[in-house]
Every structure is written in structure tokens, then in C-alpha cells.
Amino acid sequence: MTAVTVSGKARGVPLIDGIDKVTGRARYTADLDHAGALIGRIFRSPVSHGEIVRLDVSKARALDGVVAVVTGADCPHTYGVLPVAMNEYPLARERVRYRGEPIAAVAAVDAETAARAIGLIECEVRELPAYYTSAQARAPDAVQLHANKPGNLEREVHHEFGDVKAGFAAADLVREAQISCAEVNHAQIEPHACLADYNPLTGRLTMQSVSQVGYYLHLMLARCLEMDTSRIRIIKPFIGGGFGARAEVLNFEIVTALLARAATGKVLTKLTREENFLTHRARPQTDIKLKLGMRGDGRLTACECEVVQRGGAYAGYGIVTILYAGALLQGLYDIPAVKYDGYRVYANLPPCGAMRGHGGVDSRHAFECLLDRMARELSLDPFAVRRANLLEAPTRTLNDLMVNSYGLGECLDRVERASRWRERIGTLPAGKGLGMACSHYVSGAAKPVHWTGEPHAAVNVRLDFDGGVTALTGAADIGQGSSTMVAIAVAETLGIALDQVRVIAGDSAITPKDNGAYSSRITFMVGNAAIDAARKLKSILTGEAARKLEARVEDIECIAETFRVGTGGQASLPFIDVVKAALADRGPITVSGTFTCPPEAQGGKHRGGAVGSTMGFSYAAQVVEVSIDDATSSVSVDKVWVALDCGHAINPLAVEGQIEGSVWMGLGQALSEETHYVNGLPAHASILEYRVPTMAESPPIKVEIVESHDPNGPFGAKEASEGALAGFPPALVNAVANALGIDLDELPVTPDRIHQALLERRRAKRLAAVQEALS
Amino acid sequence: MPIESPQLERPQSQKRLLRLKLNGRWREDAVAENQLLVDYLRDVAALTGVKTGCDGGECGACTVLIDDEAVPSCITLAARCDGRAIETIEGLARQGRPTRLQRAFHEKLGAQCGFCTPGMIMAAEGLLRRNPHPTEADVRTALSGNLCRCTGYVKIIESVLVAAETAP
């Protein structure tokens, strides 16, 4: 496939829904017309772990203005992500496992009445011991959170590829590190909200929600409400960010649907920011033990990694997350032997889930930090040590992941040059440092969560009397620009102007099923499906043009909305004339394009081998420059240079935006973001306490786009939204090591952690001096 | 262990007449004395471009201009705006023509998901009215109360600076 630029605009195009966003026209869920809607509100567990002894909602139900009250008794069905791990009820039944878990909910005429009704609910809980760390939950005498999960382990993973023992024996240097990363949260700026409308006369439910996964929401509503899927409609309004926060169905969505049905009407639920933090589903607190073997020339010989994730009270995406943490040790470098042991632990805290860079970020952080430490010990340059371990595409990794395109080498060259690494490293003034790291991410999980046998993506393209081309996609544009990507793919393939294409996205009654916005699957899978659909439409139109122009089909080309015979041909027809001829023949036209990852892309045969499998990895390298304040030990990031191989940038402007955003989200995790619970109570549950970086402390980010032209990607494209995130935290920690000579083992790199590390080093030096004096 | 949530008995608030100039037009409404400006704008005036992103005064998504000054409307009482001029994102574009700030945010991708965008643009508008040619540092300071989770701020800063450069 040849590379394209968008109608000659090499820098890319603005988002097709951008004008609505900058003028305030864009309607997000909370902005929808909710005239006549009741207000939903959730009663939450005040304790971390316990058995519900008594729940009395009669006073709430009796309150004037309360129309419906629902409890766990109203829904005997669990919900969740993986069919094998659905162990959570939308409203707790018998047992609560974290503080803030929904127990009951009310729908009332207004927010004040709903709040008063919540205050009238009486709940008695017999408390059980609660565990807030992985170690506590894994203690031999710990009470089990889930009856079928001994040791409070949701999943253990033990993978070994290659001869690890021989690998370490062949190494010149073997080093270990123990690194821990704090739990973080997506903190998308739009708080969760949904509007459910149940029509008792038709028995139909319409749900408008912030979901990134309308299809899964559809399935879970049908399951929990025991409704036929055909009686449910899911509509996606504008969505104010996702980052994985909405990549699984959330309790409040099912609860609101239950309320709407009980109230036989419309219910709007808007969660507070505090409730957003309670809903959580983000990156777990993670402890990593990593051991690497390296030859004197920097070549890796073996990797052994143990990961413990504190997953919270329920399964969610947990099994996937713990598998990703191991699988994504591979696919970035060539490592002859890899052993991985993963433990996903239940604890009495809000459930974790998927967050940008899902599963791979924390183990990548540990890997890139230890790689740098060993390079230093061997007097190797950080770039050199990475170059010594590059893969060569096409190849398959030890754990059977396909690598068809690989631009990491060029990413390294580009950021090395852009940051003037060679001239500057080692020459910076005191308190300043440079660090670098690499990272990668999947372009869509090649094996879908639900093995239905259906195509992995489908796009319909419609053509009717108005001559406008309408692309219908279930793909959730959550701000990343996926609808714009679909429009470009269709316009480029058809040879028409971008504004001739209208995209309708995310309405289950109209648009084809889509698995959703997660694992960076949309560009690769939906993009390919969009091209497929547009080609089918083009073939119809080309045939029609050939007939009208009395030419052979293979000689017809459509460029700039004109069908011509050959490139220099005289005979031509405007696009609209060909459309009219085609409609006269066939009536309104709808074509369906699909895409499916072939079986050989769907991962290894080992247990859990599907996770990490993808048609194409993005690759990134970045350099971070820091300054550390001597008095306060606070780190400021002066500049970031990042290069990302996205195969081909379908919309370079959007690609840049995604790379900047993901690097910056890594910066938040590296510098200041961390959750903090006191006896299960989140002490971080506001945007003041949970420190998202502001504009004042965010650095310039210089982006370089590398295009390795993936053989299977749409126009050669791969993902661009997640791959760069995981490289930031280690690049920052490596920069701090460069500046101060201390290796930090904990994220985030807060001033107190740096201060502590400096104190410890001073103490160690003093002790060494004393010992030397004594000897 | 019995658990009782605190009873939320709120005294019914008195209503009063509020007269203000909203996006260039004077209007009068009866508002509760404890009504927040953001709720007045969204629920009474139907200006849903004004967003709520936090539990009060933390994220800047609700920023509007009160007499040319950028203010978070979620920690401002509607009743305190009597006689004043309020501008929201909906009031910026005139006759369907977006302002240069809006155009710059669109063309430079200063908006991704777009949720922080109305507040961000109003904060930037407030800055440009008092300082038409800000430096990058001025922009970073003036907009530091407005959080964005998508862009890393890079293209927001670029958008504001480009809009300032193209100022008449």
C-alpha cells in the first residue's frame, strides 16, 4: 500500500468534530437534554470489608420525591470483563469488599432529595479484616476476599521462554533491582455520567454514557437486567477523555439502568470527582523484582522478572493486566531468555483496571532503569546498550509475538540527535541531568476478549441521493481523533475531499458493532475496516464510471472527486454524476468493510499467550532533561525529546497530540501522581490531592514521528497513543541518576523520596568514612 | 456495627432576582441565594458549554469571564453576579464566526477530548484581554489553574500564542 498524505496537507488536519469542541456546542453526557429525568445517586459502603447484616431502604423509599430505590436484591448477576472472571455485582449482595462499593441507589426528583434519601438508608455491616497491601492480603492467615481465590490471588502467571539459567551463566554482569510504582488514576477531566431511559410500554432501554466500550456495556446491561440485547440501544455522546477509565463497564452504568427500569423512566447519574476515584479501574500499585544478565558489550543474555500487582477488590481486567506485565517484557528488545512470575492480588481497595499503556508501564519502568544502571557499571552509553539489543523485523519473539515493522533504531537516532545527547551528556552543570528510555505498545489486542468468530472490526459506508458519503462506525472517539481517522481513511481511498465524508459513530441502533476504544486497536483495526469498506464502494462507483465512460474498469481513477480514464485521460465524470448513476441502478448503497487479525497474529499457545499479541507494535525512544532544586529536592523537567514509530502517520497533527499527551501522562506518574488510602479511605480523592501536573510544571515536548510502514497497518499505520508513556518514568529516573548519582527505586519521584535517598547516601558515605578511619 | 449517614437537612434557600448581562444580553431570573453560577448557567440558561470537572474550584473546566476576568463559576454564587457581565464559550463566536482563539485551538489541536476546552479558552480569552501579547511564561502562569488530561498542554500553549500573534 502506498503512503498517503491528507490531500496534500503533510502536517495533518484538525479533528472533524473540533469546531464543536471549541465553540461549546459539543454535548457530553451531563449536557444532554435530561428534561424530566430523575437524579440517580449511590449509597456506598462505609467500611472496607464486611458482611451486610441488615439493609433497610424503607425510609428512603418513603421519602417524598423518591421514585425508585434499588439494592443488590434487584440484580443477582455479576458483571465484568473476561467471561471467566466476572465476580462483581453492580450493587453489593451479602458482602462488601472496599470502602465506597455501591450497596444501594435511589432515583429522586432532584439532587437534594436523592441526597436526603441516601441519608435515610440504614445499613449494618459485620466487619471483616481488611487488607490494604499485597503482602497483608497474601499472608497465610488472611481471610479470603473471594471464596474461590485462595491466598487472595486472582491469577498467578509463570512463564519461561528460552534457557534462563544458561543466559545468566553467559552474562558478564548480573544485577537485580526491586522497584515499586504507586497506584495512579486516569483523572480524565469529564466526571463519569450516564443517562438511562427505560420505556415501560415498549420494554426498551436507551443508555447514553461515557463508555469507551459501548458494545460491552450493551452485553452487560442485557445480562444484568435480563433483557434481550435487541431491546437495548447504546449511544455515545461526546466523551471527555478515557485513558482506560471507561474501558470496562462500570457499576454506576448498570445501577442507573436498574433505577430507570424501576422508576419506569429516565435517570441521570453524575458521579462526583470523589466517586470517580472510588470507581477507579486504573493502574495498580506494583512491586517488581527484576534480574538482568548482560555481556560486557551490552548484549542482554537473560531476564527474570517478578511482578506483584495490588489489584483491588474485584477482577476487572486484572488477569489481562498481570499477563501484559510479563508479555510486554518482550517485543521491544531481543532477549534470548525470559522468565516471568506474576501475581495479581486482591485487596480491600477500589478495583484496578486498564490505564493507558495497560500492564506494560511499571515493568518497563523497572527494566529501563536497571538497563541504565548496568550500562553505567559497564561504562556503556545508554543508547549503545539499547542498540546492542535491537530486534530485526520481521520476527517472532520468544513468547510468539509478531514483529512485522520495527523503527526503534531510527527512534534512537532521532532523539539522540535532537537532544544533542552526545555533546551534552556528562557536561551538564550541577543539579541538571539527562536520561533516556525506550518503550512500545500493541496496536490492538489481536485476540478479542469475546471469541465470537465475528470480524474484529467493521465499518459501513453509505451513499444516498445527497451525494455525501457517510461512514458508520461503532468506534468510540474519546478525544483521540478516531472519527477523523475513519473520515481520512474513507476520503483517501475514494479520492474525495475530507469534508465530503461524514462520520456517525457510536450508536448501536445505527453503527456496526465495535469492541471499543482500548488496547490502541482503533486505527489499526477500524482503519483497515474503513479502507475495506471504501474500496468496496469505490469498486461499485468505478464500475459505474467505466460503463458511463465506455472504458475498462482498470483504467478508471478517481482523483479530486473526478472519475477519469487513465491519469492523463480526456474523458471524465464528476463524482456526483457517477453517484447518481449508481443509485439509479441499485438504490441507496451501503457497503460493509471488515478487518480480522489472522490466527498467526493471535499469540502463542501457552496459557495467557493471547495477551500481548498484536499485528504491530509502536516503538518509542525519549530523552528527558531535568533540573533538581538543591534546597527543596524537587525535580522539574526542562524538556523532552521523543520519537515514536507509528508505522505511518495518517493524521500527523493528531499523532503528535497523542504522543505529547502520553509522554505527559507518564510525567504525571513519574513526578507527582499517587493514590493514598487511610484504612481504605482514599485521601487523594480530589484533583487538589491527586496531583495532576499543571501547565506551569509541564515541559515542552519535541516530537519526532518515525514511519516504518507496517505491512498490515492501514496505509502502513500502527498505534500512536500509548507507546510513548512507559518510557517517560524511567527516562526521568535515569536523568535524576545522571544529575545526582542516586538510583531511585520508587515512583513517583517526589521531593521527599529524593531527599530521603540523598540522606541515605550521605549516611552511607559517613559510615564508610568512619569505618575507614577505624580500620 | 450500625452505620448511619449524616442527615442532609438543608434549609430552603431564599430566592432573589438576578439581573445580569449574559453573553451580551441583559436578562433577569429568580435564583436561589445559594445557587452556584455554574448551575445557573447550565441549568437555567442552558449554557452547557460551561463544564463541571471536579467537586469545586480544582480543575478550571467551568471558567467563565465576569467583567472580563476569568473566574471558576463553580465557586461563585450566581447571586453575586448581579449587574455584571458574564461571558461563556457560547458567547465568543459571533454570527457563526469563531474567534481567533477558537480557530487556533481548532487548527493547532489545542482540543482533544474537548472537555476542558471551553474553560481553557475562556481563561485564555481573559489573559489576552488584559495582555494581548503574552510570553509563553505568561500563558503558563495564567492558565495553570485549568487542567487538561489529553494534550500535555503543548498544543494549548501553541494555540494561545498563535492566536495572540494573529491579533489585530
CSV table of N, CA, C and O in Angstrom, one decimal, chain A residues 206-251:
chain,number,residue,atom,x,y,z
A,206,THR,N,-32.7,2.8,26.5
A,206,THR,CA,-31.7,3.6,25.8
A,206,THR,C,-30.7,4.1,26.8
A,206,THR,O,-31.1,4.8,27.8
A,207,MET,N,-29.4,3.9,26.6
A,207,MET,CA,-28.4,4.3,27.5
A,207,MET,C,-27.4,5.2,26.8
A,207,MET,O,-26.9,4.8,25.8
A,208,GLN,N,-27.2,6.4,27.3
A,208,GLN,CA,-26.2,7.2,26.8
A,208,GLN,C,-25.1,7.4,27.9
A,208,GLN,O,-25.5,7.7,29.1
A,209,SER,N,-23.9,7.1,27.6
A,209,SER,CA,-22.9,7.0,28.7
A,209,SER,C,-21.5,7.4,28.2
A,209,SER,O,-21.3,7.5,27.0
A,210,VAL,N,-20.6,7.6,29.1
A,210,VAL,CA,-19.3,8.0,28.8
A,210,VAL,C,-18.4,6.8,28.4
A,210,VAL,O,-17.2,6.9,28.3
A,211,SER,N,-19.0,5.7,28.1
A,211,SER,CA,-18.2,4.4,27.9
A,211,SER,C,-17.3,4.5,26.7
A,211,SER,O,-17.7,5.0,25.7
A,212,GLN,N,-16.1,3.9,26.9
A,212,GLN,CA,-15.2,3.6,25.7
A,212,GLN,C,-15.6,2.3,25.0
A,212,GLN,O,-15.1,2.0,24.0
A,213,VAL,N,-16.5,1.5,25.7
A,213,VAL,CA,-16.8,0.2,25.2
A,213,VAL,C,-18.3,0.0,25.2
A,213,VAL,O,-18.9,-0.8,25.9
A,214,GLY,N,-19.0,0.7,24.3
A,214,GLY,CA,-20.4,0.6,24.2
A,214,GLY,C,-20.9,-0.8,24.0
A,214,GLY,O,-22.0,-1.2,24.5
A,215,TYR,N,-20.2,-1.6,23.2
A,215,TYR,CA,-20.6,-3.0,22.9
A,215,TYR,C,-20.6,-3.8,24.2
A,215,TYR,O,-21.6,-4.6,24.5
A,216,TYR,N,-19.6,-3.7,25.0
A,216,TYR,CA,-19.5,-4.5,26.3
A,216,TYR,C,-20.6,-4.0,27.2
A,216,TYR,O,-21.2,-4.7,28.0
A,217,LEU,N,-20.8,-2.7,27.2
A,217,LEU,CA,-21.9,-2.1,28.1
A,217,LEU,C,-23.3,-2.7,27.7
A,217,LEU,O,-24.1,-3.1,28.5
A,218,HIS,N,-23.5,-2.8,26.4
A,218,HIS,CA,-24.7,-3.4,25.8
A,218,HIS,C,-24.8,-4.8,26.3
A,218,HIS,O,-25.9,-5.2,26.9
A,219,LEU,N,-23.8,-5.6,26.2
A,219,LEU,CA,-23.9,-7.0,26.7
A,219,LEU,C,-24.1,-7.1,28.2
A,219,LEU,O,-24.9,-7.9,28.7
A,220,MET,N,-23.4,-6.3,29.0
A,220,MET,CA,-23.6,-6.3,30.4
A,220,MET,C,-25.0,-5.9,30.9
A,220,MET,O,-25.5,-6.4,31.9
A,221,LEU,N,-25.5,-4.8,30.2
A,221,LEU,CA,-26.9,-4.4,30.6
A,221,LEU,C,-27.9,-5.5,30.3
A,221,LEU,O,-28.8,-5.8,31.1
A,222,ALA,N,-27.7,-6.2,29.2
A,222,ALA,CA,-28.6,-7.3,28.8
A,222,ALA,C,-28.5,-8.4,29.9
A,222,ALA,O,-29.5,-8.9,30.3
A,223,ARG,N,-27.3,-8.7,30.3
A,223,ARG,CA,-27.0,-9.7,31.3
A,223,ARG,C,-27.6,-9.4,32.6
A,223,ARG,O,-28.4,-10.1,33.3
A,224,CYS,N,-27.3,-8.2,33.1
A,224,CYS,CA,-27.7,-7.8,34.5
A,224,CYS,C,-29.2,-7.5,34.6
A,224,CYS,O,-29.8,-7.7,35.6
A,225,LEU,N,-29.8,-7.0,33.5
A,225,LEU,CA,-31.2,-6.6,33.5
A,225,LEU,C,-32.1,-7.7,32.9
A,225,LEU,O,-33.3,-7.6,32.8
A,226,GLU,N,-31.4,-8.8,32.5
A,226,GLU,CA,-32.1,-9.9,31.9
A,226,GLU,C,-33.0,-9.4,30.7
A,226,GLU,O,-34.2,-9.8,30.6
A,227,MET,N,-32.4,-8.6,29.9
A,227,MET,CA,-33.1,-8.1,28.7
A,227,MET,C,-32.5,-8.7,27.5
A,227,MET,O,-31.3,-9.0,27.4
A,228,ASP,N,-33.4,-8.7,26.5
A,228,ASP,CA,-32.9,-9.1,25.1
A,228,ASP,C,-32.0,-8.0,24.6
A,228,ASP,O,-32.4,-6.8,24.7
A,229,THR,N,-30.9,-8.3,24.0
A,229,THR,CA,-29.9,-7.3,23.5
A,229,THR,C,-30.6,-6.4,22.5
A,229,THR,O,-30.3,-5.2,22.3
A,230,SER,N,-31.6,-6.9,21.8
A,230,SER,CA,-32.3,-6.2,20.7
A,230,SER,C,-33.1,-5.1,21.3
A,230,SER,O,-33.6,-4.2,20.6
A,231,ARG,N,-33.4,-5.1,22.6
A,231,ARG,CA,-34.2,-4.1,23.2
A,231,ARG,C,-33.4,-3.0,23.9
A,231,ARG,O,-33.9,-2.1,24.6
A,232,ILE,N,-32.1,-3.1,23.7
A,232,ILE,CA,-31.2,-2.1,24.3
A,232,ILE,C,-30.5,-1.3,23.2
A,232,ILE,O,-30.1,-1.8,22.1
A,233,ARG,N,-30.4,0.0,23.4
A,233,ARG,CA,-29.7,0.9,22.5
A,233,ARG,C,-28.7,1.7,23.3
A,233,ARG,O,-29.0,2.3,24.3
A,234,ILE,N,-27.4,1.7,22.8
A,234,ILE,CA,-26.3,2.4,23.5
A,234,ILE,C,-25.9,3.5,22.6
A,234,ILE,O,-25.6,3.3,21.4
A,235,ILE,N,-25.9,4.7,23.1
A,235,ILE,CA,-25.5,5.9,22.3
A,235,ILE,C,-24.3,6.6,23.0
A,235,ILE,O,-24.3,6.8,24.2
A,236,LYS,N,-23.3,6.9,22.2
A,236,LYS,CA,-22.1,7.5,22.8
A,236,LYS,C,-22.2,9.0,22.5
A,236,LYS,O,-22.1,9.4,21.3
A,237,PRO,N,-22.3,9.9,23.5
A,237,PRO,CA,-22.2,11.3,23.3
A,237,PRO,C,-20.7,11.7,23.1
A,237,PRO,O,-19.9,10.8,23.0
A,238,PHE,N,-20.4,13.0,23.1
A,238,PHE,CA,-19.0,13.4,23.2
A,238,PHE,C,-18.5,12.8,24.5
A,238,PHE,O,-19.2,12.8,25.5
A,239,ILE,N,-17.2,12.4,24.5
A,239,ILE,CA,-16.6,11.8,25.7
A,239,ILE,C,-15.4,12.6,26.1
A,239,ILE,O,-14.5,12.9,25.2
A,240,GLY,N,-15.4,13.0,27.4
A,240,GLY,CA,-14.3,13.9,27.8
A,240,GLY,C,-13.1,13.1,28.4
A,240,GLY,O,-12.7,13.2,29.5
A,241,GLY,N,-12.5,12.3,27.5
A,241,GLY,CA,-11.3,11.6,27.9
A,241,GLY,C,-11.7,10.2,28.4
A,241,GLY,O,-12.7,10.0,29.0
A,242,GLY,N,-10.7,9.3,28.3
A,242,GLY,CA,-10.9,7.9,28.7
A,242,GLY,C,-9.7,7.4,29.4
A,242,GLY,O,-9.7,7.2,30.6
A,243,PHE,N,-8.7,7.1,28.6
A,243,PHE,CA,-7.4,6.6,29.1
A,243,PHE,C,-7.6,5.3,29.8
A,243,PHE,O,-6.7,4.9,30.6
A,244,GLY,N,-8.7,4.6,29.5
A,244,GLY,CA,-8.9,3.3,30.2
A,244,GLY,C,-9.9,3.3,31.3
A,244,GLY,O,-10.5,2.3,31.7
A,245,ALA,N,-10.3,4.5,31.8
A,245,ALA,CA,-11.2,4.7,32.9
A,245,ALA,C,-12.5,4.0,32.5
A,245,ALA,O,-13.3,3.5,33.4
A,246,ARG,N,-12.9,4.1,31.3
A,246,ARG,CA,-14.2,3.6,30.8
A,246,ARG,C,-14.0,2.4,29.8
A,246,ARG,O,-14.9,2.2,29.0
A,247,ALA,N,-12.9,1.7,30.0
A,247,ALA,CA,-12.6,0.6,29.1
A,247,ALA,C,-13.3,-0.7,29.6
A,247,ALA,O,-13.2,-1.7,28.9
A,248,GLU,N,-13.9,-0.6,30.7
A,248,GLU,CA,-14.8,-1.7,31.1
A,248,GLU,C,-16.1,-1.1,31.6
A,248,GLU,O,-16.2,0.1,31.9
A,249,VAL,N,-17.1,-2.0,31.7
A,249,VAL,CA,-18.4,-1.5,32.1
A,249,VAL,C,-18.3,-1.1,33.6
A,249,VAL,O,-17.7,-1.8,34.4
A,250,LEU,N,-18.9,0.0,34.0
A,250,LEU,CA,-18.8,0.5,35.3
A,250,LEU,C,-20.1,0.3,36.1
A,250,LEU,O,-21.2,0.4,35.5
A,251,ASN,N,-19.9,0.1,37.4
A,251,ASN,CA,-21.1,-0.2,38.2
A,251,ASN,C,-22.2,0.8,38.1
A,251,ASN,O,-23.4,0.5,38.0
